[in-house]
Short mmCIF file of C-alpha atoms in Angstrom, two decimals:
data_model
loop_
_atom_site.label_atom_id
_atom_site.label_comp_id
_atom_site.label_asym_id
_atom_site.label_seq_id
_atom_site.Cartn_x
_atom_site.Cartn_y
_atom_site.Cartn_z
CA MET A 1 -28.93 13.35 -16.32
CA GLU A 2 -28.60 9.66 -17.25
CA PRO A 3 -27.41 7.39 -14.40
CA GLY A 4 -24.38 6.30 -16.41
CA SER A 5 -23.26 9.87 -17.04
CA ASN A 6 -23.26 10.57 -13.30
CA ILE A 7 -21.01 7.55 -12.76
CA LEU A 8 -18.58 8.75 -15.43
CA THR A 9 -18.56 12.29 -14.02
CA GLU A 10 -17.81 11.04 -10.51
CA ALA A 11 -15.17 8.60 -11.74
CA ALA A 12 -13.38 11.43 -13.56
CA ARG A 13 -13.00 13.26 -10.22
CA ARG A 14 -11.23 10.31 -8.54
CA ARG A 15 -7.50 9.96 -8.10
CA THR A 16 -6.55 6.64 -6.51
CA PHE A 17 -2.84 6.33 -5.81
CA ALA A 18 -0.23 4.84 -3.50
CA ILE A 19 3.06 6.12 -2.14
CA ILE A 20 6.03 3.74 -2.25
CA SER A 21 9.58 4.03 -0.95
CA HIS A 22 12.43 2.31 0.79
CA PRO A 23 12.09 2.46 4.61
CA ASP A 24 12.89 5.90 6.08
CA ALA A 25 12.77 7.74 2.76
CA GLY A 26 9.89 9.86 4.09
CA LYS A 27 6.80 8.13 2.71
CA THR A 28 4.62 8.42 5.82
CA SER A 29 5.78 12.01 6.45
CA LEU A 30 4.70 12.91 2.92
CA THR A 31 1.34 11.22 3.48
CA GLU A 32 0.77 13.32 6.60
CA LYS A 33 1.65 16.53 4.77
CA PHE A 34 -0.76 15.68 1.96
CA LEU A 35 -3.52 15.47 4.57
CA LEU A 36 -2.40 18.80 6.04
CA TYR A 37 -2.36 20.66 2.72
CA ALA A 38 -5.68 19.15 1.66
CA GLY A 39 -7.26 20.37 4.90
CA ALA A 40 -8.02 16.82 6.04
CA VAL A 41 -6.13 17.41 9.32
CA GLN A 42 -5.42 20.63 11.18
CA GLU A 43 -1.93 19.60 12.25
CA ALA A 44 0.35 17.06 10.63
CA GLY A 45 1.25 14.03 12.72
CA SER A 46 4.76 12.79 13.36
CA VAL A 47 6.12 9.35 12.53
CA ARG A 48 7.90 9.35 15.89
CA ALA A 49 5.63 11.60 17.90
CA ARG A 50 6.96 13.11 21.10
CA ALA A 51 4.78 13.95 24.09
CA GLY A 52 2.08 16.41 23.03
CA GLN A 53 2.50 15.70 19.31
CA ARG A 54 0.00 13.94 17.06
CA ALA A 55 0.99 10.52 15.81
CA ALA A 56 0.82 9.87 12.07
CA THR A 57 -2.76 9.35 10.88
CA SER A 58 -1.73 6.49 8.60
CA ASP A 59 0.26 4.72 11.34
CA TRP A 60 -2.65 3.90 13.65
CA MET A 61 -1.55 0.54 15.10
CA GLU A 62 0.09 0.73 18.53
CA MET A 63 3.16 -1.10 17.26
CA GLU A 64 3.51 1.40 14.39
CA LYS A 65 3.45 4.27 16.89
CA GLN A 66 6.06 2.57 19.08
CA ARG A 67 8.44 1.62 16.25
CA GLY A 68 7.92 4.64 14.01
CA ILE A 69 7.42 2.40 10.96
CA SER A 70 4.44 1.43 8.81
CA ILE A 71 3.56 -2.26 9.13
CA SER A 72 0.14 -2.24 7.48
CA SER A 73 -1.27 -0.43 4.47
CA THR A 74 -3.78 2.30 5.24
CA VAL A 75 -6.63 3.84 3.23
CA LEU A 76 -7.20 7.60 3.38
CA GLN A 77 -9.96 9.35 1.41
CA PHE A 78 -10.12 13.15 1.31
CA PRO A 79 -11.22 15.94 -1.05
CA TYR A 80 -8.71 18.19 -2.79
CA ARG A 81 -9.79 21.01 -5.08
CA ASP A 82 -12.51 19.50 -7.28
CA HIS A 83 -11.24 15.96 -6.85
CA VAL A 84 -11.66 13.03 -4.47
CA PHE A 85 -8.31 11.51 -3.49
CA ASN A 86 -8.03 7.88 -2.40
CA LEU A 87 -4.53 7.61 -0.96
CA LEU A 88 -3.14 4.23 0.08
CA ASP A 89 -0.14 4.46 2.37
CA THR A 90 2.01 1.34 2.19
CA PRO A 91 4.63 -0.33 4.40
CA GLY A 92 8.18 0.34 3.22
CA HIS A 93 9.89 -2.55 5.00
CA ARG A 94 10.54 -5.57 2.75
CA ASP A 95 9.03 -7.95 5.33
CA PHE A 96 5.63 -6.44 4.50
CA SER A 97 6.07 -6.43 0.72
CA GLU A 98 3.05 -8.65 0.15
CA ASP A 99 0.70 -6.07 1.68
CA THR A 100 2.23 -3.36 -0.52
CA TYR A 101 1.93 -5.50 -3.66
CA ARG A 102 -1.77 -6.06 -2.98
CA VAL A 103 -2.30 -2.33 -2.62
CA LEU A 104 -0.61 -1.71 -5.97
CA ALA A 105 -3.28 -3.91 -7.56
CA ALA A 106 -5.91 -1.42 -6.39
CA VAL A 107 -4.44 1.94 -7.51
CA ASP A 108 -4.17 3.90 -10.76
CA ALA A 109 -0.89 5.76 -10.12
CA VAL A 110 2.07 5.82 -7.75
CA ILE A 111 4.30 8.39 -6.09
CA MET A 112 7.86 7.11 -5.66
CA VAL A 113 9.71 8.84 -2.81
CA LEU A 114 13.52 8.88 -2.93
CA ASP A 115 15.87 10.00 -0.19
CA THR A 116 18.11 12.58 -1.88
CA ALA A 117 21.14 11.27 0.00
CA LYS A 118 20.58 7.63 -1.00
CA GLY A 119 18.78 7.62 -4.34
CA ILE A 120 17.18 4.38 -5.52
CA GLU A 121 17.44 1.63 -2.91
CA SER A 122 16.70 -2.08 -3.15
CA GLN A 123 13.11 -2.03 -1.91
CA THR A 124 12.25 0.95 -4.11
CA LEU A 125 13.51 -0.94 -7.14
CA LYS A 126 11.48 -4.05 -6.29
CA LEU A 127 8.30 -2.05 -5.82
CA PHE A 128 8.86 -0.11 -9.02
CA ASN A 129 9.13 -3.37 -10.96
CA VAL A 130 5.64 -4.24 -9.71
CA CYS A 131 4.41 -0.82 -10.85
CA ARG A 132 5.90 -1.48 -14.27
CA SER A 133 4.23 -4.90 -14.51
CA ARG A 134 0.89 -3.20 -13.83
CA ASN A 135 1.58 -0.24 -16.18
CA LEU A 136 1.15 2.24 -13.35
CA PRO A 137 2.21 5.86 -14.04
CA VAL A 138 4.85 7.01 -11.54
CA LEU A 139 5.47 10.49 -10.12
CA THR A 140 8.86 10.89 -8.40
CA PHE A 141 9.65 13.03 -5.34
CA PHE A 142 13.27 13.80 -4.39
CA ASN A 143 12.78 14.14 -0.63
CA LYS A 144 14.98 15.52 2.19
CA PHE A 145 16.54 18.21 -0.01
CA ASP A 146 16.97 20.31 3.13
CA ARG A 147 19.72 17.88 4.21
CA PRO A 148 23.09 17.06 2.66
CA GLY A 149 22.67 14.73 -0.29
CA ARG A 150 23.55 13.93 -3.87
CA ASP A 151 23.53 16.13 -6.94
CA PRO A 152 20.06 16.19 -8.56
CA LEU A 153 21.47 15.58 -12.05
CA GLU A 154 23.14 12.44 -10.71
CA LEU A 155 19.80 11.32 -9.24
CA LEU A 156 18.03 11.90 -12.56
CA ASP A 157 20.60 9.75 -14.32
CA GLU A 158 20.16 7.01 -11.70
CA VAL A 159 16.39 6.99 -12.21
CA GLU A 160 16.84 6.59 -15.96
CA GLN A 161 19.57 3.95 -15.69
CA GLN A 162 18.09 1.77 -12.94
CA ILE A 163 14.35 1.92 -13.57
CA GLY A 164 14.29 2.81 -17.24
CA LEU A 165 12.01 5.85 -17.04
CA ARG A 166 12.88 9.16 -18.64
CA ALA A 167 13.12 11.62 -15.74
CA THR A 168 11.41 14.94 -16.53
CA PRO A 169 11.77 17.48 -13.69
CA ALA A 170 8.71 19.64 -13.13
CA THR A 171 10.48 21.59 -10.38
CA TRP A 172 14.21 22.25 -10.06
CA PRO A 173 16.17 23.14 -6.91
CA VAL A 174 17.84 26.43 -6.22
CA GLY A 175 20.78 25.61 -3.97
CA ILE A 176 22.27 22.24 -3.16
CA PRO A 177 21.09 19.55 -0.74
CA GLY A 178 21.73 20.90 2.75
CA ASP A 179 21.75 24.50 1.46
CA PHE A 180 18.29 24.51 -0.07
CA ARG A 181 16.90 27.90 -1.19
CA GLY A 182 13.72 26.88 -3.03
CA THR A 183 12.52 25.60 -6.41
CA ILE A 184 11.91 26.86 -9.92
CA ASP A 185 8.72 25.65 -11.58
CA ARG A 186 10.02 24.72 -15.02
CA ARG A 187 6.58 25.12 -16.56
CA THR A 188 5.99 28.70 -15.35
CA GLY A 189 9.49 29.91 -14.43
CA GLU A 190 8.30 30.94 -10.94
CA PHE A 191 10.73 30.76 -8.02
CA THR A 192 9.21 29.59 -4.72
CA LYS A 193 11.42 30.48 -1.77
CA TYR A 194 12.07 27.77 0.80
CA THR A 195 10.71 28.52 4.28
CA ARG A 196 11.16 26.15 7.21
CA THR A 197 8.25 25.64 9.64
CA ALA A 198 8.43 24.59 13.28
CA ARG A 199 8.37 20.75 13.36
CA GLY A 200 6.54 20.88 10.01
CA ALA A 201 3.20 20.72 11.83
CA ALA A 202 1.64 23.65 9.93
CA ALA A 203 1.56 24.45 6.23
CA ALA A 204 4.64 26.38 5.12
CA PRO A 205 4.16 29.90 3.74
CA GLU A 206 4.90 30.00 0.03
CA GLU A 207 6.60 33.14 -1.23
CA ILE A 208 6.85 33.60 -4.99
CA VAL A 209 9.95 35.70 -5.68
CA PRO A 210 10.49 37.62 -8.98
CA ALA A 211 13.50 36.54 -11.02
CA GLU A 212 15.33 39.88 -10.58
CA ARG A 213 15.08 39.69 -6.81
CA ALA A 214 15.99 36.00 -6.79
CA ALA A 215 19.14 36.72 -8.79
CA GLU A 216 20.11 39.43 -6.30
CA GLU A 217 19.34 37.43 -3.14
CA GLU A 218 20.44 33.93 -4.16
CA GLY A 219 23.48 34.85 -6.24
CA ALA A 220 25.50 31.87 -7.45
CA ALA A 221 22.81 29.39 -6.37
CA TRP A 222 20.30 31.11 -8.66
CA LYS A 223 22.71 31.13 -11.61
CA ALA A 224 23.51 27.42 -11.10
CA ALA A 225 19.79 26.61 -11.02
CA LEU A 226 19.18 28.51 -14.27
CA ASP A 227 22.10 26.67 -15.88
CA GLY A 228 20.54 23.39 -14.77
CA CYS A 229 17.18 24.38 -16.27
CA SER A 230 18.87 25.36 -19.54
CA LEU A 231 20.53 21.95 -19.70
CA LEU A 232 17.19 20.21 -19.12
CA ASP A 233 15.60 22.38 -21.81
CA ALA A 234 18.36 21.47 -24.24
CA ILE A 235 17.86 17.72 -23.82
CA GLY A 236 14.07 18.03 -23.96
CA ALA A 237 13.45 16.83 -20.39
CA ASP A 238 10.00 18.42 -20.18
CA VAL A 239 6.96 16.87 -18.55
CA ASP A 240 5.13 14.91 -21.24
CA LEU A 241 1.66 13.78 -20.15
CA PRO A 242 1.14 11.02 -22.79
CA SER A 243 4.61 9.62 -22.06
CA PHE A 244 3.92 9.69 -18.31
CA LEU A 245 0.56 7.94 -18.65
CA ALA A 246 2.16 5.32 -20.89
CA GLY A 247 4.73 4.53 -18.20
CA LYS A 248 7.69 5.80 -20.22
CA SER A 249 8.61 8.91 -18.21
CA THR A 250 8.29 10.16 -14.65
CA PRO A 251 7.71 13.81 -13.68
CA VAL A 252 10.15 14.72 -10.89
CA PHE A 253 9.51 17.08 -7.97
CA VAL A 254 11.96 18.34 -5.36
CA GLY A 255 11.32 19.22 -1.73
CA SER A 256 11.26 18.26 1.92
CA ALA A 257 8.23 16.47 3.35
CA LEU A 258 9.44 17.02 6.91
CA THR A 259 9.48 20.81 6.53
CA ASN A 260 6.51 20.88 4.13
CA PHE A 261 8.34 22.30 1.13
CA GLY A 262 7.28 21.11 -2.31
CA VAL A 263 4.27 19.26 -0.93
CA ARG A 264 1.60 21.44 -2.52
CA ALA A 265 3.24 21.27 -5.96
CA LEU A 266 3.25 17.47 -5.76
CA LEU A 267 -0.35 17.38 -4.54
CA ASP A 268 -1.38 19.61 -7.46
CA ALA A 269 0.45 17.27 -9.83
CA VAL A 270 -1.62 14.31 -8.61
CA ALA A 271 -4.78 16.24 -9.48
CA GLU A 272 -3.48 17.49 -12.83
CA LEU A 273 -1.37 14.59 -14.11
CA ALA A 274 -2.47 11.34 -12.44
CA PRO A 275 -5.11 9.42 -14.40
CA PRO A 276 -8.70 8.92 -13.26
CA PRO A 277 -10.00 5.34 -13.05
CA LEU A 278 -10.04 3.49 -16.36
CA PRO A 279 -12.05 0.38 -17.33
CA ARG A 280 -10.61 -2.71 -15.62
CA VAL A 281 -9.79 -5.87 -17.55
CA ASP A 282 -11.29 -9.16 -16.34
CA VAL A 283 -9.66 -12.61 -16.43
CA ASN A 284 -10.78 -13.01 -20.06
CA ASP A 285 -9.09 -9.73 -21.10
CA ASN A 286 -12.44 -7.99 -21.54
CA GLU A 287 -12.78 -4.42 -20.31
CA ARG A 288 -15.52 -3.69 -17.78
CA PRO A 289 -17.03 -0.27 -18.67
CA LEU A 290 -16.96 2.22 -15.81
CA ASP A 291 -20.72 2.75 -16.10
CA ALA A 292 -21.58 -0.97 -16.09
CA ASP A 293 -23.20 -2.61 -13.06
CA PHE A 294 -21.31 -2.42 -9.79
CA ALA A 295 -18.20 -4.61 -9.55
CA GLY A 296 -15.04 -4.55 -7.47
CA PHE A 297 -12.43 -6.76 -5.84
CA VAL A 298 -11.13 -7.29 -2.31
CA PHE A 299 -7.44 -6.46 -1.86
CA LYS A 300 -7.11 -6.25 1.92
CA ILE A 301 -8.62 -7.73 5.08
CA GLN A 302 -8.10 -6.02 8.45
CA ALA A 303 -9.23 -7.27 11.84
CA ASN A 304 -9.71 -5.24 15.01
CA MET A 305 -9.44 -1.73 13.58
CA ASP A 306 -12.02 -0.92 16.26
CA PRO A 307 -10.78 -2.74 19.41
CA ASN A 308 -14.11 -2.09 21.14
CA HIS A 309 -15.98 -4.25 18.64
CA ARG A 310 -13.38 -6.79 17.44
CA ASP A 311 -14.72 -6.50 13.93
CA ARG A 312 -13.32 -7.47 10.55
CA LEU A 313 -13.12 -5.14 7.57
CA ALA A 314 -12.75 -6.18 3.94
CA PHE A 315 -11.37 -3.39 1.73
CA ALA A 316 -12.60 -3.45 -1.87
CA ARG A 317 -11.72 -1.30 -4.87
CA VAL A 318 -14.78 -0.18 -6.84
CA CYS A 319 -14.05 -0.88 -10.53
CA SER A 320 -17.39 -0.12 -12.16
CA GLY A 321 -20.86 1.17 -11.46
CA ARG A 322 -22.36 2.96 -8.50
CA PHE A 323 -22.07 1.24 -5.13
CA GLU A 324 -24.98 1.92 -2.77
CA ARG A 325 -25.06 0.92 0.87
CA GLY A 326 -27.52 -1.92 1.38
CA MET A 327 -27.46 -3.01 -2.27
CA ASP A 328 -27.53 -6.69 -3.25
CA ALA A 329 -24.10 -7.93 -4.28
CA GLU A 330 -22.58 -11.36 -4.78
CA CYS A 331 -19.16 -12.91 -4.20
CA LEU A 332 -18.15 -14.81 -7.33
CA ARG A 333 -16.03 -17.43 -5.54
CA SER A 334 -18.61 -18.48 -2.97
CA GLY A 335 -21.80 -17.58 -4.81
CA ARG A 336 -23.06 -16.05 -1.59
CA SER A 337 -24.54 -12.61 -1.08
CA VAL A 338 -22.31 -9.90 0.38
CA GLY A 339 -23.55 -7.74 3.23
CA THR A 340 -23.30 -4.05 2.31
CA LYS A 341 -25.51 -2.54 5.00
CA TYR A 342 -22.54 -1.45 7.09
CA ALA A 343 -20.29 -0.17 4.31
CA THR A 344 -17.80 2.48 5.40
CA THR A 345 -15.18 4.83 4.07
CA ALA A 346 -11.82 4.82 5.85
CA PHE A 347 -9.47 7.54 7.08
CA GLY A 348 -6.69 5.66 8.85
CA ASN A 349 -8.49 3.72 11.58
CA ASP A 350 -11.34 6.25 11.66
CA ARG A 351 -14.33 5.44 9.53
CA GLU A 352 -17.84 6.58 8.79
CA THR A 353 -20.83 5.12 7.02
CA ILE A 354 -20.76 5.61 3.27
CA GLU A 355 -23.98 5.85 1.26
CA GLU A 356 -22.47 5.55 -2.21
CA ALA A 357 -19.16 5.07 -3.96
CA PHE A 358 -17.88 5.26 -7.53
CA PRO A 359 -15.08 3.74 -9.63
CA GLY A 360 -11.74 4.39 -7.95
CA ASP A 361 -13.18 4.55 -4.43
CA ILE A 362 -12.17 2.15 -1.68
CA ILE A 363 -15.02 0.80 0.44
CA GLY A 364 -14.84 -1.10 3.70
CA LEU A 365 -17.31 -3.94 4.22
CA VAL A 366 -17.76 -4.62 7.94
CA ASN A 367 -17.94 -8.23 9.15
CA ALA A 368 -18.20 -9.62 5.62
CA GLY A 369 -16.93 -12.94 6.97
CA ASP A 370 -17.14 -14.85 3.70
CA LEU A 371 -14.86 -12.51 1.75
CA ARG A 372 -11.21 -13.32 1.08
CA ILE A 373 -8.37 -11.35 -0.47
CA GLY A 374 -8.71 -11.46 -4.27
CA ASP A 375 -12.47 -12.02 -4.29
CA THR A 376 -14.55 -10.35 -7.01
CA ILE A 377 -17.86 -8.88 -5.84
CA PHE A 378 -20.50 -7.74 -8.30
CA GLN A 379 -24.11 -7.00 -9.11
CA GLY A 380 -25.83 -8.14 -12.30
CA LYS A 381 -23.72 -9.86 -14.95
CA LYS A 382 -21.00 -12.10 -13.51
CA ILE A 383 -17.40 -10.97 -13.82
CA GLU A 384 -14.07 -12.08 -12.42
CA PHE A 385 -11.10 -9.75 -12.02
CA PRO A 386 -7.53 -11.11 -11.91
CA GLY A 387 -6.46 -12.36 -8.50
CA VAL A 388 -4.24 -10.47 -6.08
CA PRO A 389 -0.63 -11.76 -6.02
CA ARG A 390 0.59 -13.95 -3.16
CA PHE A 391 4.25 -14.40 -2.23
CA ALA A 392 6.06 -17.64 -1.53
CA PRO A 393 7.19 -17.50 2.12
CA GLU A 394 10.88 -17.37 2.92
CA VAL A 395 10.95 -17.90 6.70
CA PHE A 396 9.08 -20.26 9.03
CA ALA A 397 8.35 -20.42 12.76
CA SER A 398 6.07 -22.22 15.21
CA ALA A 399 3.57 -20.47 17.48
CA ARG A 400 2.91 -21.86 20.96
CA PRO A 401 0.24 -20.41 23.27
CA LEU A 402 1.70 -19.37 26.62
CA ASP A 403 -1.63 -19.75 28.40
CA ARG A 404 -3.43 -23.02 27.65
CA GLY A 405 -6.56 -21.58 29.24
CA LYS A 406 -6.78 -19.15 26.31
CA ILE A 407 -6.57 -21.68 23.49
CA LYS A 408 -9.93 -20.49 22.11
CA GLN A 409 -8.62 -16.92 21.79
CA PHE A 410 -5.39 -18.28 20.33
CA ARG A 411 -7.26 -20.17 17.59
CA ARG A 412 -9.46 -17.17 16.85
CA GLY A 413 -6.37 -15.02 16.46
CA LEU A 414 -4.77 -17.57 14.13
CA GLU A 415 -7.84 -17.60 11.92
CA GLN A 416 -8.25 -13.83 11.66
CA LEU A 417 -4.57 -12.99 11.18
CA ASP A 418 -4.26 -15.70 8.53
CA GLU A 419 -7.25 -14.20 6.68
CA GLU A 420 -5.50 -10.82 6.71
CA GLY A 421 -2.37 -12.29 5.19
CA VAL A 422 -0.18 -11.06 8.07
CA VAL A 423 1.35 -14.55 7.90
CA GLN A 424 0.25 -17.86 6.42
CA VAL A 425 -0.86 -20.22 9.21
CA LEU A 426 -0.31 -23.94 8.57
CA ARG A 427 -1.67 -26.86 10.58
CA ASP A 428 0.76 -29.61 11.57
CA LEU A 429 -0.72 -33.12 11.33
CA ASP A 430 0.58 -33.99 14.81
CA PHE A 431 -0.07 -30.79 16.76
CA GLY A 432 -3.07 -29.31 14.93
CA ASP A 433 -3.97 -25.77 15.97
CA THR A 434 -2.07 -25.94 19.25
CA GLU A 435 1.33 -25.47 17.60
CA PRO A 436 0.88 -24.20 14.04
CA VAL A 437 3.69 -23.35 11.67
CA LEU A 438 3.80 -19.73 10.51
CA ALA A 439 5.09 -18.92 7.03
CA ALA A 440 6.10 -15.35 6.13
CA VAL A 441 8.17 -13.22 3.80
CA GLY A 442 10.24 -11.74 6.65
CA VAL A 443 10.88 -12.28 10.36
CA LEU A 444 9.40 -8.92 11.36
CA GLN A 445 6.01 -10.34 10.41
CA PHE A 446 6.37 -12.84 13.26
CA GLU A 447 6.93 -10.01 15.74
CA VAL A 448 3.79 -8.29 14.51
CA PHE A 449 1.88 -11.57 14.69
CA ALA A 450 2.91 -12.21 18.31
CA HIS A 451 2.22 -8.61 19.32
CA ARG A 452 -1.26 -8.66 17.82
CA LEU A 453 -2.11 -12.06 19.31
CA ALA A 454 -1.31 -10.67 22.76
CA SER A 455 -2.76 -7.16 22.41
CA GLU A 456 -5.83 -7.81 20.25
CA PHE A 457 -6.83 -11.36 21.16
CA ASN A 458 -5.45 -11.62 24.70
CA ALA A 459 -3.58 -14.75 23.65
CA PRO A 460 0.16 -14.34 24.33
CA ALA A 461 2.29 -16.76 22.35
CA GLU A 462 5.89 -17.84 21.99
CA ILE A 463 7.35 -17.75 18.48
CA VAL A 464 10.18 -20.24 17.89
CA SER A 465 12.13 -21.02 14.75
CA SER A 466 11.14 -24.03 12.62
CA PRO A 467 13.39 -26.39 10.60
CA TYR A 468 11.77 -25.58 7.25
CA GLN A 469 13.23 -23.75 4.29
CA ALA A 470 10.62 -23.90 1.51
CA MET A 471 6.91 -24.43 0.92
CA ARG A 472 5.06 -25.66 -2.13
CA LEU A 473 1.49 -26.51 -3.05
CA THR A 474 0.99 -30.24 -3.67
CA ASP A 475 -1.77 -32.29 -5.29
CA LYS A 476 -4.01 -34.77 -3.47
CA ALA A 477 -2.18 -37.87 -4.72
CA SER A 478 1.16 -36.59 -3.42
CA ALA A 479 -0.44 -35.49 -0.17
CA ASP A 480 -1.94 -38.96 0.32
CA LEU A 481 1.44 -40.57 -0.36
CA MET A 482 3.21 -38.40 2.20
CA ALA A 483 0.50 -39.01 4.78
CA ARG A 484 0.69 -42.79 4.20
CA GLU A 485 4.49 -42.80 4.51
CA ARG A 486 4.17 -40.98 7.79
CA LEU A 487 1.47 -43.23 9.23
CA GLU A 488 2.82 -46.58 8.04
CA HIS A 489 6.57 -46.08 8.29
CA HIS A 490 6.87 -43.19 10.80
CA ARG A 491 9.13 -41.28 8.46
CA VAL A 492 9.21 -38.10 6.46
CA CYS A 493 8.65 -38.69 2.74
CA SER A 494 11.63 -37.49 0.64
CA GLY A 495 12.49 -34.77 3.14
CA PHE A 496 9.01 -33.22 3.04
CA GLU A 497 6.35 -32.82 5.72
CA LEU A 498 2.65 -32.35 5.02
CA PHE A 499 0.63 -29.41 6.29
CA SER A 500 -2.73 -27.84 5.53
CA ARG A 501 -3.89 -24.24 5.58
CA VAL A 502 -5.93 -23.15 8.60
CA THR A 503 -8.46 -21.76 6.10
CA ASP A 504 -9.20 -23.69 2.94
CA ALA A 505 -10.09 -22.47 -0.54
CA ARG A 506 -13.71 -21.93 0.51
CA GLY A 507 -12.62 -19.80 3.44
CA ASP A 508 -13.93 -22.29 6.03
CA VAL A 509 -11.78 -23.44 8.92
CA VAL A 510 -10.31 -26.84 8.10
CA SER A 511 -11.26 -29.56 10.59
CA GLY A 512 -9.63 -32.63 9.03
CA ASN A 513 -6.02 -33.58 8.35
CA THR A 514 -6.09 -32.38 4.75
CA ALA A 515 -7.68 -29.42 3.02
CA ASP A 516 -8.31 -28.21 -0.51
CA GLU A 517 -4.81 -26.71 -0.23
CA ASP A 518 -2.25 -29.28 0.95
CA LEU A 519 1.27 -27.97 1.43
CA ALA A 520 4.63 -29.71 1.53
CA LEU A 521 7.36 -28.08 3.63
CA THR A 522 11.00 -28.93 3.04
CA ARG A 523 13.08 -29.59 6.16
CA THR A 524 16.54 -28.07 6.54
#
């Protein structure tokens, strides 16, 4: 077999996708049940685990376990049927939108989870718009159907009206939200009876019931479901693969992630409907063939996943070629070689050494200190993939170390958490690193920042509000003018103050008053 054909065969087996939702719609619960049904875990974890219960695999940070929310994206690779799934669980809270947006740059498809009682919510709509801008196919899951909620036809109409996708149900409910009896597979006509499991920790038994028996046992609920299916048939709301892949329609599935119903049907749909990796386009709009030399891009940096080693992991999406551990690779931005000897594959915060990877896979590069989010790494012919989006911050605060004897740990924490993109860390010209300004999308990021400084770097800090309301990149001439106004006249220039990033464009810690990226902050 030719080397290139092996790459194409392996790439065709990959399904790389993310799950998005508004907070509390059931995204992390669905992730856990995917792992359960794929055999990747023996018992599904709980988002808010009680004593004796497993915590969610994807929520591995201590703060995530305490709060019951996802605050960092997580990579999970596992086999399912004849495929290799690369699932990226994302934070639902808007304060962590930037992390989610970066993840969406690294996937080929998305599952959108909707709470049946609430429908499309603000954060779901924002995330979907990103999916649309990236032409990502979207599967939709109406979750929590075991609880009181809205009529499914109303939800279908909302999907079409608000996000502009034709909703094509693959499964249809028998019963109403809160009185859920099961689902009809519209493609086969089979009725799967709903069975609740204790705490949803084990896979639910799936009983296929013949139509005659279903009509007898379910009565009016069965007749109403058949009427609903007839209506969908009449308007042509059937799953259409080309339309789905083109981003014009969304196959819809119904169930309850908490009680495990409908999970297997959705998992099968990922294997059958979601696209395998396709050639990626570079900054010059040229496609990189899947079987070309190895190339990929970094979309996430994570520090201290292993608290015993205080390491740093750069997550990269493989876009082309065959990655081999120990191979020679180069970072386009820096021109430096990239260490691949300690490459890993991730499963939450667990990881193991990986010998090879193919297009669609996510690899972790341990202690690759020169890599930054958005970097292209490659072997052979140079290539540059489009950068990963960065948000303009909306809130600002100052960080003050509570223990001056731990200033070294404080500075190390600033550097690493800035590299991750948890917040943007800015150096004040007067206070330097001792009282930096933090810039973020939402205030919850500051809580995470302070928690991680204390727990991971042993550098407790006080976070206090700052009198800034906007940040913009400025050129060197403007930066020099503002600095001169400040030095010569002891005043703020036109209501702006000058800052520099803690890490500059080369990724090196800035030691002077200005960097390659000078920033002007507007005072309130």
